[in-house]
């Protein structure tokens, strides 16, 4: 982030160094041009001097109704920008470094239909920015809050306290039903489950407990000692399922006893999604890996997947992973 104090402090330190190297697993987080300029300015300020000049020449930008936004590469000058980038960029894929690593199987995207109660609440929130639940009236007067409410309803039914705040999610839930269906298809098989929402992960935990399916949770409130214990027990085969939030579990964990990862929800962050998928990889993984996505039709789920795919394309615009390009051409 070019505006972050940490980034600016790093620029200051690096610009006084004789040699400068930047090592990153995710060179592009959201849009290509701004991220490329930020790292380029770090390692080669002579080729990436001013952000405004770089964006004016190489990016498509303008107002999004709320402020200035960079929308992507200017196709007329993109090749010129990448030619400069190639003099500084050295790309090594995981498969190149560890050629024996199993490949990813095609993703299993399951299109779900909302339950009747969810569909009714979703349509009311979408049309009227409010819906009547068994525990009260769920209101919103802000478009961003409305998106959050729609995401909650697409996941499960919200439960309200007397002040109208969502305290937890409860069944019915098309996503939880689909999770149980997947586990039924894979009897005894280990599975890693991620969601952006902690409330959805906690609901999944309660349902698995009811069905006597062994599992462990990794969420923000989970103490570090308990997180480690859950990971160790999962890797040792003592529990079948790990339930994790994107924020708490997408980095630094090894969960490669499983070769399948299921997303109850995707994050808008490309980095979080990539990091979460990497939890089941590593040198010890010997089986082909696969992502399972649960997408409720006619909801924000589809928009999130589209946004993630667009960000992935922005990443590939920069790194140009030959394997990824071949997969897209053969899809």
GROMACS .gro file of N, CA and C in nm, residues 159-306:
model
  444
  159UNK      N    1  -2.943  -1.446   1.372
  159UNK     CA    2  -3.013  -1.440   1.501
  159UNK      C    3  -2.983  -1.305   1.563
  160UNK      N    4  -3.090  -1.233   1.607
  160UNK     CA    5  -3.075  -1.097   1.657
  160UNK      C    6  -3.091  -1.091   1.808
  161UNK      N    7  -3.017  -0.996   1.868
  161UNK     CA    8  -3.040  -0.967   2.009
  161UNK      C    9  -3.148  -0.859   2.020
  162UNK      N   10  -3.190  -0.818   2.141
  162UNK     CA   11  -3.298  -0.718   2.153
  162UNK      C   12  -3.267  -0.585   2.086
  163UNK      N   13  -3.138  -0.552   2.067
  163UNK     CA   14  -3.102  -0.426   2.001
  163UNK      C   15  -3.095  -0.439   1.849
  164UNK      N   16  -3.121  -0.557   1.797
  164UNK     CA   17  -3.120  -0.577   1.652
  164UNK      C   18  -2.985  -0.613   1.595
  165UNK      N   19  -2.887  -0.647   1.680
  165UNK     CA   20  -2.755  -0.687   1.633
  165UNK      C   21  -2.752  -0.838   1.605
  166UNK      N   22  -2.678  -0.876   1.502
  166UNK     CA   23  -2.664  -1.018   1.469
  166UNK      C   24  -2.564  -1.081   1.565
  167UNK      N   25  -2.609  -1.177   1.643
  167UNK     CA   26  -2.523  -1.241   1.742
  167UNK      C   27  -2.466  -1.374   1.693
  168UNK      N   28  -2.540  -1.442   1.605
  168UNK     CA   29  -2.494  -1.569   1.551
  168UNK      C   30  -2.577  -1.604   1.429
  169UNK      N   31  -2.540  -1.713   1.363
  169UNK     CA   32  -2.618  -1.766   1.252
  169UNK      C   33  -2.675  -1.901   1.293
  170UNK      N   34  -2.790  -1.935   1.235
  170UNK     CA   35  -2.853  -2.062   1.267
  170UNK      C   36  -2.909  -2.126   1.140
  171UNK      N   37  -2.942  -2.253   1.150
  171UNK     CA   38  -3.006  -2.321   1.038
  171UNK      C   39  -3.149  -2.269   1.022
  172UNK      N   40  -3.206  -2.279   0.901
  172UNK     CA   41  -3.158  -2.353   0.785
  172UNK      C   42  -3.046  -2.280   0.710
  173UNK      N   43  -2.960  -2.359   0.648
  173UNK     CA   44  -2.848  -2.306   0.570
  173UNK      C   45  -2.817  -2.401   0.456
  174UNK      N   46  -2.832  -2.353   0.334
  174UNK     CA   47  -2.800  -2.436   0.218
  174UNK      C   48  -2.652  -2.475   0.217
  175UNK      N   49  -2.567  -2.385   0.267
  175UNK     CA   50  -2.423  -2.415   0.270
  175UNK      C   51  -2.389  -2.525   0.370
  176UNK      N   52  -2.448  -2.520   0.487
  176UNK     CA   53  -2.422  -2.623   0.587
  176UNK      C   54  -2.477  -2.758   0.540
  177UNK      N   55  -2.594  -2.756   0.476
  177UNK     CA   56  -2.649  -2.880   0.420
  177UNK      C   57  -2.553  -2.939   0.317
  178UNK      N   58  -2.495  -2.851   0.233
  178UNK     CA   59  -2.401  -2.897   0.130
  178UNK      C   60  -2.272  -2.949   0.192
  179UNK      N   61  -2.227  -2.885   0.301
  179UNK     CA   62  -2.108  -2.933   0.371
  179UNK      C   63  -2.129  -3.076   0.422
  180UNK      N   64  -2.245  -3.101   0.482
  180UNK     CA   65  -2.276  -3.236   0.531
  180UNK      C   66  -2.284  -3.335   0.415
  181UNK      N   67  -2.333  -3.288   0.301
  181UNK     CA   68  -2.340  -3.374   0.183
  181UNK      C   69  -2.201  -3.412   0.135
  182UNK      N   70  -2.110  -3.313   0.133
  182UNK     CA   71  -1.971  -3.341   0.091
  182UNK      C   72  -1.906  -3.441   0.186
  183UNK      N   73  -1.925  -3.421   0.316
  183UNK     CA   74  -1.868  -3.513   0.414
  183UNK      C   75  -1.927  -3.653   0.399
  184UNK      N   76  -2.054  -3.661   0.360
  184UNK     CA   77  -2.115  -3.791   0.336
  184UNK      C   78  -2.056  -3.860   0.215
  185UNK      N   79  -2.013  -3.782   0.116
  185UNK     CA   80  -1.949  -3.838  -0.003
  185UNK      C   81  -1.807  -3.885   0.025
  186UNK      N   82  -1.746  -3.831   0.131
  186UNK     CA   83  -1.607  -3.861   0.165
  186UNK      C   84  -1.600  -3.918   0.306
  187UNK      N   85  -1.661  -4.032   0.331
  187UNK     CA   86  -1.668  -4.084   0.468
  187UNK      C   87  -1.529  -4.104   0.528
  188UNK      N   88  -1.506  -4.034   0.640
  188UNK     CA   89  -1.380  -4.048   0.711
  188UNK      C   90  -1.265  -3.971   0.652
  189UNK      N   91  -1.283  -3.911   0.533
  189UNK     CA   92  -1.174  -3.837   0.468
  189UNK      C   93  -1.151  -3.704   0.538
  190UNK      N   94  -1.025  -3.663   0.555
  190UNK     CA   95  -0.998  -3.531   0.615
  190UNK      C   96  -1.040  -3.419   0.522
  191UNK      N   97  -1.087  -3.310   0.580
  191UNK     CA   98  -1.134  -3.197   0.500
  191UNK      C   99  -1.101  -3.067   0.573
  192UNK      N  100  -1.050  -2.969   0.499
  192UNK     CA  101  -1.025  -2.835   0.552
  192UNK      C  102  -1.135  -2.743   0.500
  193UNK      N  103  -1.200  -2.670   0.590
  193UNK     CA  104  -1.314  -2.585   0.554
  193UNK      C  105  -1.283  -2.441   0.593
  194UNK      N  106  -1.299  -2.349   0.498
  194UNK     CA  107  -1.274  -2.207   0.523
  194UNK      C  108  -1.400  -2.126   0.497
  195UNK      N  109  -1.413  -2.015   0.567
  195UNK     CA  110  -1.518  -1.916   0.541
  195UNK      C  111  -1.468  -1.780   0.588
  196UNK      N  112  -1.518  -1.675   0.527
  196UNK     CA  113  -1.482  -1.540   0.572
  196UNK      C  114  -1.550  -1.508   0.705
  197UNK      N  115  -1.667  -1.562   0.727
  197UNK     CA  116  -1.747  -1.530   0.845
  197UNK      C  117  -1.719  -1.624   0.962
  198UNK      N  118  -1.683  -1.566   1.077
  198UNK     CA  119  -1.663  -1.648   1.197
  198UNK      C  120  -1.796  -1.709   1.243
  199UNK      N  121  -1.905  -1.635   1.230
  199UNK     CA  122  -2.035  -1.686   1.272
  199UNK      C  123  -2.074  -1.810   1.191
  200UNK      N  124  -2.039  -1.812   1.063
  200UNK     CA  125  -2.070  -1.927   0.979
  200UNK      C  126  -1.983  -2.047   1.020
  201UNK      N  127  -1.857  -2.022   1.050
  201UNK     CA  128  -1.768  -2.130   1.095
  201UNK      C  129  -1.818  -2.187   1.228
  202UNK      N  130  -1.861  -2.099   1.318
  202UNK     CA  131  -1.912  -2.146   1.448
  202UNK      C  132  -2.041  -2.228   1.430
  203UNK      N  133  -2.127  -2.184   1.337
  203UNK     CA  134  -2.248  -2.263   1.308
  203UNK      C  135  -2.209  -2.400   1.255
  204UNK      N  136  -2.113  -2.404   1.164
  204UNK     CA  137  -2.068  -2.533   1.110
  204UNK      C  138  -2.017  -2.623   1.222
  205UNK      N  139  -1.945  -2.564   1.319
  205UNK     CA  140  -1.895  -2.641   1.432
  205UNK      C  141  -2.008  -2.701   1.514
  206UNK      N  142  -2.112  -2.622   1.541
  206UNK     CA  143  -2.225  -2.674   1.620
  206UNK      C  144  -2.296  -2.788   1.546
  207UNK      N  145  -2.311  -2.773   1.414
  207UNK     CA  146  -2.380  -2.877   1.336
  207UNK      C  147  -2.296  -3.005   1.331
  208UNK      N  148  -2.165  -2.992   1.313
  208UNK     CA  149  -2.079  -3.111   1.311
  208UNK      C  150  -2.081  -3.181   1.447
  209UNK      N  151  -2.086  -3.102   1.554
  209UNK     CA  152  -2.097  -3.162   1.688
  209UNK      C  153  -2.226  -3.243   1.699
  210UNK      N  154  -2.337  -3.186   1.648
  210UNK     CA  155  -2.466  -3.254   1.653
  210UNK      C  156  -2.463  -3.385   1.575
  211UNK      N  157  -2.385  -3.387   1.464
  211UNK     CA  158  -2.377  -3.507   1.382
  211UNK      C  159  -2.259  -3.596   1.423
  212UNK      N  160  -2.195  -3.561   1.533
  212UNK     CA  161  -2.085  -3.640   1.589
  212UNK      C  162  -1.970  -3.658   1.488
  213UNK      N  163  -1.938  -3.549   1.419
  213UNK     CA  164  -1.824  -3.547   1.327
  213UNK      C  165  -1.711  -3.472   1.395
  214UNK      N  166  -1.599  -3.537   1.417
  214UNK     CA  167  -1.488  -3.476   1.491
  214UNK      C  168  -1.429  -3.358   1.413
  215UNK      N  169  -1.401  -3.250   1.485
  215UNK     CA  170  -1.353  -3.129   1.418
  215UNK      C  171  -1.280  -3.040   1.517
  216UNK      N  172  -1.208  -2.942   1.463
  216UNK     CA  173  -1.143  -2.839   1.543
  216UNK      C  174  -1.162  -2.704   1.478
  217UNK      N  175  -1.169  -2.597   1.559
  217UNK     CA  176  -1.192  -2.462   1.511
  217UNK      C  177  -1.064  -2.379   1.516
  218UNK      N  178  -1.047  -2.295   1.415
  218UNK     CA  179  -0.940  -2.195   1.414
  218UNK      C  180  -1.004  -2.063   1.374
  219UNK      N  181  -1.034  -1.979   1.475
  219UNK     CA  182  -1.095  -1.849   1.453
  219UNK      C  183  -1.019  -1.745   1.534
  220UNK      N  184  -1.058  -1.619   1.518
  220UNK     CA  185  -0.991  -1.513   1.592
  220UNK      C  186  -0.989  -1.535   1.742
  221UNK      N  187  -1.102  -1.568   1.806
  221UNK     CA  188  -1.103  -1.587   1.951
  221UNK      C  189  -1.037  -1.716   1.999
  222UNK      N  190  -1.006  -1.810   1.907
  222UNK     CA  191  -0.945  -1.936   1.948
  222UNK      C  192  -0.805  -1.911   2.004
  223UNK      N  193  -0.777  -1.948   2.129
  223UNK     CA  194  -0.643  -1.927   2.186
  223UNK      C  195  -0.536  -1.996   2.103
  224UNK      N  196  -0.415  -1.939   2.101
  224UNK     CA  197  -0.308  -1.993   2.018
  224UNK      C  198  -0.277  -2.138   2.055
  225UNK      N  199  -0.277  -2.170   2.184
  225UNK     CA  200  -0.247  -2.307   2.226
  225UNK      C  201  -0.352  -2.404   2.172
  226UNK      N  202  -0.479  -2.360   2.172
  226UNK     CA  203  -0.586  -2.446   2.121
  226UNK      C  204  -0.576  -2.460   1.969
  227UNK      N  205  -0.538  -2.352   1.899
  227UNK     CA  206  -0.519  -2.361   1.754
  227UNK      C  207  -0.413  -2.467   1.721
  228UNK      N  208  -0.299  -2.459   1.791
  228UNK     CA  209  -0.191  -2.554   1.766
  228UNK      C  210  -0.235  -2.697   1.796
  229UNK      N  211  -0.309  -2.713   1.905
  229UNK     CA  212  -0.358  -2.846   1.940
  229UNK      C  213  -0.451  -2.900   1.832
  230UNK      N  214  -0.540  -2.815   1.780
  230UNK     CA  215  -0.633  -2.858   1.676
  230UNK      C  216  -0.559  -2.898   1.549
  231UNK      N  217  -0.457  -2.818   1.511
  231UNK     CA  218  -0.377  -2.851   1.391
  231UNK      C  219  -0.305  -2.984   1.412
  232UNK      N  220  -0.241  -2.999   1.528
  232UNK     CA  221  -0.167  -3.122   1.556
  232UNK      C  222  -0.259  -3.244   1.555
  233UNK      N  223  -0.377  -3.231   1.614
  233UNK     CA  224  -0.471  -3.343   1.617
  233UNK      C  225  -0.522  -3.376   1.477
  234UNK      N  226  -0.543  -3.273   1.396
  234UNK     CA  227  -0.588  -3.295   1.257
  234UNK      C  228  -0.480  -3.367   1.178
  235UNK      N  229  -0.357  -3.319   1.189
  235UNK     CA  230  -0.246  -3.380   1.114
  235UNK      C  231  -0.220  -3.524   1.160
  236UNK      N  232  -0.250  -3.550   1.286
  236UNK     CA  233  -0.229  -3.685   1.340
  236UNK      C  234  -0.345  -3.779   1.310
  237UNK      N  235  -0.453  -3.728   1.251
  237UNK     CA  236  -0.567  -3.812   1.218
  237UNK      C  237  -0.666  -3.832   1.330
  238UNK      N  238  -0.655  -3.749   1.435
  238UNK     CA  239  -0.745  -3.764   1.550
  238UNK      C  240  -0.879  -3.695   1.528
  239UNK      N  241  -0.882  -3.594   1.440
  239UNK     CA  242  -1.008  -3.529   1.404
  239UNK      C  243  -1.019  -3.524   1.252
  240UNK      N  244  -1.142  -3.520   1.203
  240UNK     CA  245  -1.164  -3.530   1.058
  240UNK      C  246  -1.162  -3.395   0.988
  241UNK      N  247  -1.214  -3.290   1.055
  241UNK     CA  248  -1.238  -3.163   0.986
  241UNK      C  249  -1.173  -3.048   1.063
  242UNK      N  250  -1.111  -2.958   0.990
  242UNK     CA  251  -1.066  -2.830   1.045
  242UNK      C  252  -1.157  -2.721   0.988
  243UNK      N  253  -1.217  -2.641   1.076
  243UNK     CA  254  -1.301  -2.528   1.039
  243UNK      C  255  -1.226  -2.400   1.071
  244UNK      N  256  -1.200  -2.317   0.972
  244UNK     CA  257  -1.115  -2.199   0.993
  244UNK      C  258  -1.172  -2.076   0.923
  245UNK      N  259  -1.153  -1.961   0.987
  245UNK     CA  260  -1.184  -1.835   0.921
  245UNK      C  261  -1.065  -1.795   0.835
  246UNK      N  262  -1.093  -1.716   0.731
  246UNK     CA  263  -0.986  -1.671   0.642
  246UNK      C  264  -0.883  -1.588   0.718
  247UNK      N  265  -0.931  -1.504   0.808
  247UNK     CA  266  -0.839  -1.416   0.879
  247UNK      C  267  -0.746  -1.489   0.974
  248UNK      N  268  -0.797  -1.595   1.039
  248UNK     CA  269  -0.718  -1.664   1.141
  248UNK      C  270  -0.639  -1.782   1.087
  249UNK      N  271  -0.687  -1.844   0.978
  249UNK     CA  272  -0.627  -1.970   0.936
  249UNK      C  273  -0.561  -1.973   0.800
  250UNK      N  274  -0.561  -1.861   0.727
  250UNK     CA  275  -0.512  -1.867   0.589
  250UNK      C  276  -0.360  -1.857   0.578
  251UNK      N  277  -0.290  -1.832   0.688
  251UNK     CA  278  -0.144  -1.822   0.683
  251UNK      C  279  -0.080  -1.902   0.795
  252UNK      N  280   0.036  -1.960   0.764
  252UNK     CA  281   0.121  -2.017   0.867
  252UNK      C  282   0.081  -2.153   0.921
  253UNK      N  283  -0.021  -2.217   0.863
  253UNK     CA  284  -0.065  -2.349   0.912
  253UNK      C  285  -0.037  -2.456   0.808
  254UNK      N  286  -0.001  -2.574   0.854
  254UNK     CA  287   0.017  -2.688   0.766
  254UNK      C  288  -0.096  -2.787   0.792
  255UNK      N  289  -0.182  -2.805   0.690
  255UNK     CA  290  -0.300  -2.891   0.704
  255UNK      C  291  -0.303  -2.992   0.590
  256UNK      N  292  -0.185  -3.037   0.547
  256UNK     CA  293  -0.178  -3.119   0.426
  256UNK      C  294  -0.207  -3.266   0.448
  257UNK      N  295  -0.262  -3.303   0.563
  257UNK     CA  296  -0.321  -3.436   0.573
  257UNK      C  297  -0.441  -3.445   0.479
  258UNK      N  298  -0.506  -3.332   0.457
  258UNK     CA  299  -0.618  -3.326   0.362
  258UNK      C  300  -0.566  -3.288   0.224
  259UNK      N  301  -0.632  -3.336   0.122
  259UNK     CA  302  -0.601  -3.293  -0.014
  259UNK      C  303  -0.719  -3.220  -0.077
  260UNK      N  304  -0.822  -3.194   0.005
  260UNK     CA  305  -0.935  -3.115  -0.042
  260UNK      C  306  -0.961  -3.002   0.055
  261UNK      N  307  -0.994  -2.885  -0.002
  261UNK     CA  308  -1.027  -2.769   0.080
  261UNK      C  309  -1.161  -2.715   0.032
  262UNK      N  310  -1.252  -2.694   0.125
  262UNK     CA  311  -1.387  -2.649   0.091
  262UNK      C  312  -1.407  -2.506   0.140
  263UNK      N  313  -1.457  -2.421   0.052
  263UNK     CA  314  -1.486  -2.282   0.086
  263UNK      C  315  -1.637  -2.264   0.102
  264UNK      N  316  -1.680  -2.245   0.226
  264UNK     CA  317  -1.818  -2.206   0.249
  264UNK      C  318  -1.841  -2.066   0.195
  265UNK      N  319  -1.738  -1.983   0.206
  265UNK     CA  320  -1.737  -1.846   0.151
  265UNK      C  321  -1.596  -1.818   0.103
  266UNK      N  322  -1.585  -1.740  -0.003
  266UNK     CA  323  -1.456  -1.688  -0.046
  266UNK      C  324  -1.436  -1.549   0.011
  267UNK      N  325  -1.312  -1.511   0.027
  267UNK     CA  326  -1.278  -1.375   0.067
  267UNK      C  327  -1.268  -1.287  -0.057
  268UNK      N  328  -1.294  -1.157  -0.043
  268UNK     CA  329  -1.270  -1.064  -0.153
  268UNK      C  330  -1.121  -1.048  -0.178
  269UNK      N  331  -1.037  -1.086  -0.081
  269UNK     CA  332  -0.893  -1.072  -0.092
  269UNK      C  333  -0.833  -1.190  -0.167
  270UNK      N  334  -0.772  -1.164  -0.282
  270UNK     CA  335  -0.704  -1.269  -0.358
  270UNK      C  336  -0.596  -1.334  -0.274
  271UNK      N  337  -0.521  -1.253  -0.198
  271UNK     CA  338  -0.412  -1.305  -0.117
  271UNK      C  339  -0.463  -1.406  -0.015
  272UNK      N  340  -0.571  -1.374   0.054
  272UNK     CA  341  -0.626  -1.466   0.155
  272UNK      C  342  -0.669  -1.597   0.091
  273UNK      N  343  -0.731  -1.591  -0.027
  273UNK     CA  344  -0.775  -1.712  -0.094
  273UNK      C  345  -0.657  -1.800  -0.134
  274UNK      N  346  -0.554  -1.737  -0.191
  274UNK     CA  347  -0.436  -1.813  -0.234
  274UNK      C  348  -0.366  -1.875  -0.114
  275UNK      N  349  -0.353  -1.796  -0.006
  275UNK     CA  350  -0.287  -1.847   0.113
  275UNK      C  351  -0.367  -1.961   0.176
  276UNK      N  352  -0.499  -1.948   0.176
  276UNK     CA  353  -0.582  -2.054   0.233
  276UNK      C  354  -0.565  -2.184   0.155
  277UNK      N  355  -0.567  -2.174   0.022
  277UNK     CA  356  -0.549  -2.293  -0.061
  277UNK      C  357  -0.415  -2.360  -0.034
  278UNK      N  358  -0.313  -2.279  -0.006
  278UNK     CA  359  -0.178  -2.333   0.016
  278UNK      C  360  -0.167  -2.414   0.144
  279UNK      N  361  -0.267  -2.406   0.234
  279UNK     CA  362  -0.258  -2.480   0.361
  279UNK      C  363  -0.252  -2.630   0.338
  280UNK      N  364  -0.311  -2.680   0.229
  280UNK     CA  365  -0.312  -2.825   0.208
  280UNK      C  366  -0.199  -2.869   0.116
  281UNK      N  367  -0.111  -2.776   0.077
  281UNK     CA  368   0.002  -2.809  -0.008
  281UNK      C  369   0.126  -2.841   0.073
  282UNK      N  370   0.241  -2.828   0.010
  282UNK     CA  371   0.367  -2.853   0.079
  282UNK      C  372   0.433  -2.981   0.032
  283UNK      N  373   0.557  -2.998   0.075
  283UNK     CA  374   0.638  -3.111   0.027
  283UNK      C  375   0.581  -3.246   0.069
  284UNK      N  376   0.507  -3.251   0.179
  284UNK     CA  377   0.455  -3.379   0.227
  284UNK      C  378   0.327  -3.422   0.155
  285UNK      N  379   0.270  -3.335   0.075
  285UNK     CA  380   0.146  -3.367   0.005
  285UNK      C  381   0.177  -3.461  -0.112
  286UNK      N  382   0.108  -3.573  -0.120
  286UNK     CA  383   0.136  -3.672  -0.224
  286UNK      C  384   0.017  -3.696  -0.317
  287UNK      N  385  -0.100  -3.637  -0.284
  287UNK     CA  386  -0.219  -3.662  -0.364
  287UNK      C  387  -0.261  -3.536  -0.439
  288UNK      N  388  -0.326  -3.550  -0.555
  288UNK     CA  389  -0.379  -3.432  -0.625
  288UNK      C  390  -0.473  -3.354  -0.533
  289UNK      N  391  -0.465  -3.222  -0.540
  289UNK     CA  392  -0.543  -3.135  -0.452
  289UNK      C  393  -0.664  -3.077  -0.527
  290UNK      N  394  -0.764  -3.038  -0.450
  290UNK     CA  395  -0.885  -2.984  -0.513
  290UNK      C  396  -0.954  -2.884  -0.421
  291UNK      N  397  -1.008  -2.778  -0.482
  291UNK     CA  398  -1.092  -2.681  -0.412
  291UNK      C  399  -1.239  -2.712  -0.440
  292UNK      N  400  -1.320  -2.705  -0.336
  292UNK     CA  401  -1.465  -2.717  -0.349
  292UNK      C  402  -1.526  -2.584  -0.307
  293UNK      N  403  -1.601  -2.521  -0.396
  293UNK     CA  404  -1.665  -2.393  -0.367
  293UNK      C  405  -1.816  -2.412  -0.359
  294UNK      N  406  -1.876  -2.362  -0.251
  294UNK     CA  407  -2.020  -2.364  -0.237
  294UNK      C  408  -2.075  -2.226  -0.271
  295UNK      N  409  -2.151  -2.217  -0.378
  295UNK     CA  410  -2.199  -2.088  -0.429
  295UNK      C  411  -2.351  -2.090  -0.436
  296UNK      N  412  -2.415  -2.004  -0.359
  296UNK     CA  413  -2.561  -1.993  -0.364
  296UNK      C  414  -2.601  -1.909  -0.484
  297UNK      N  415  -2.678  -1.967  -0.573
  297UNK     CA  416  -2.716  -1.900  -0.697
  297UNK      C  417  -2.803  -1.777  -0.668
  298UNK      N  418  -2.782  -1.672  -0.747
  298UNK     CA  419  -2.860  -1.551  -0.733
  298UNK      C  420  -2.824  -1.467  -0.613
  299UNK      N  421  -2.704  -1.490  -0.556
  299UNK     CA  422  -2.661  -1.413  -0.438
  299UNK      C  423  -2.525  -1.349  -0.464
  300UNK      N  424  -2.473  -1.282  -0.361
  300UNK     CA  425  -2.342  -1.218  -0.372
  300UNK      C  426  -2.228  -1.317  -0.390
  301UNK      N  427  -2.252  -1.443  -0.361
  301UNK     CA  428  -2.146  -1.543  -0.378
  301UNK      C  429  -2.086  -1.539  -0.517
  302UNK      N  430  -2.172  -1.528  -0.619
  302UNK     CA  431  -2.124  -1.526  -0.757
  302UNK      C  432  -2.039  -1.403  -0.784
  303UNK      N  433  -2.080  -1.288  -0.727
  303UNK     CA  434  -2.004  -1.165  -0.747
  303UNK      C  435  -1.865  -1.175  -0.682
  304UNK      N  436  -1.858  -1.240  -0.566
  304UNK     CA  437  -1.729  -1.257  -0.499
  304UNK      C  438  -1.637  -1.343  -0.583
  305UNK      N  439  -1.689  -1.454  -0.638
  305UNK     CA  440  -1.608  -1.540  -0.723
  305UNK      C  441  -1.558  -1.466  -0.846
  306UNK      N  442  -1.645  -1.383  -0.907
  306UNK     CA  443  -1.605  -1.305  -1.023
  306UNK      C  444  -1.495  -1.207  -0.987
   0.00000   0.00000   0.00000
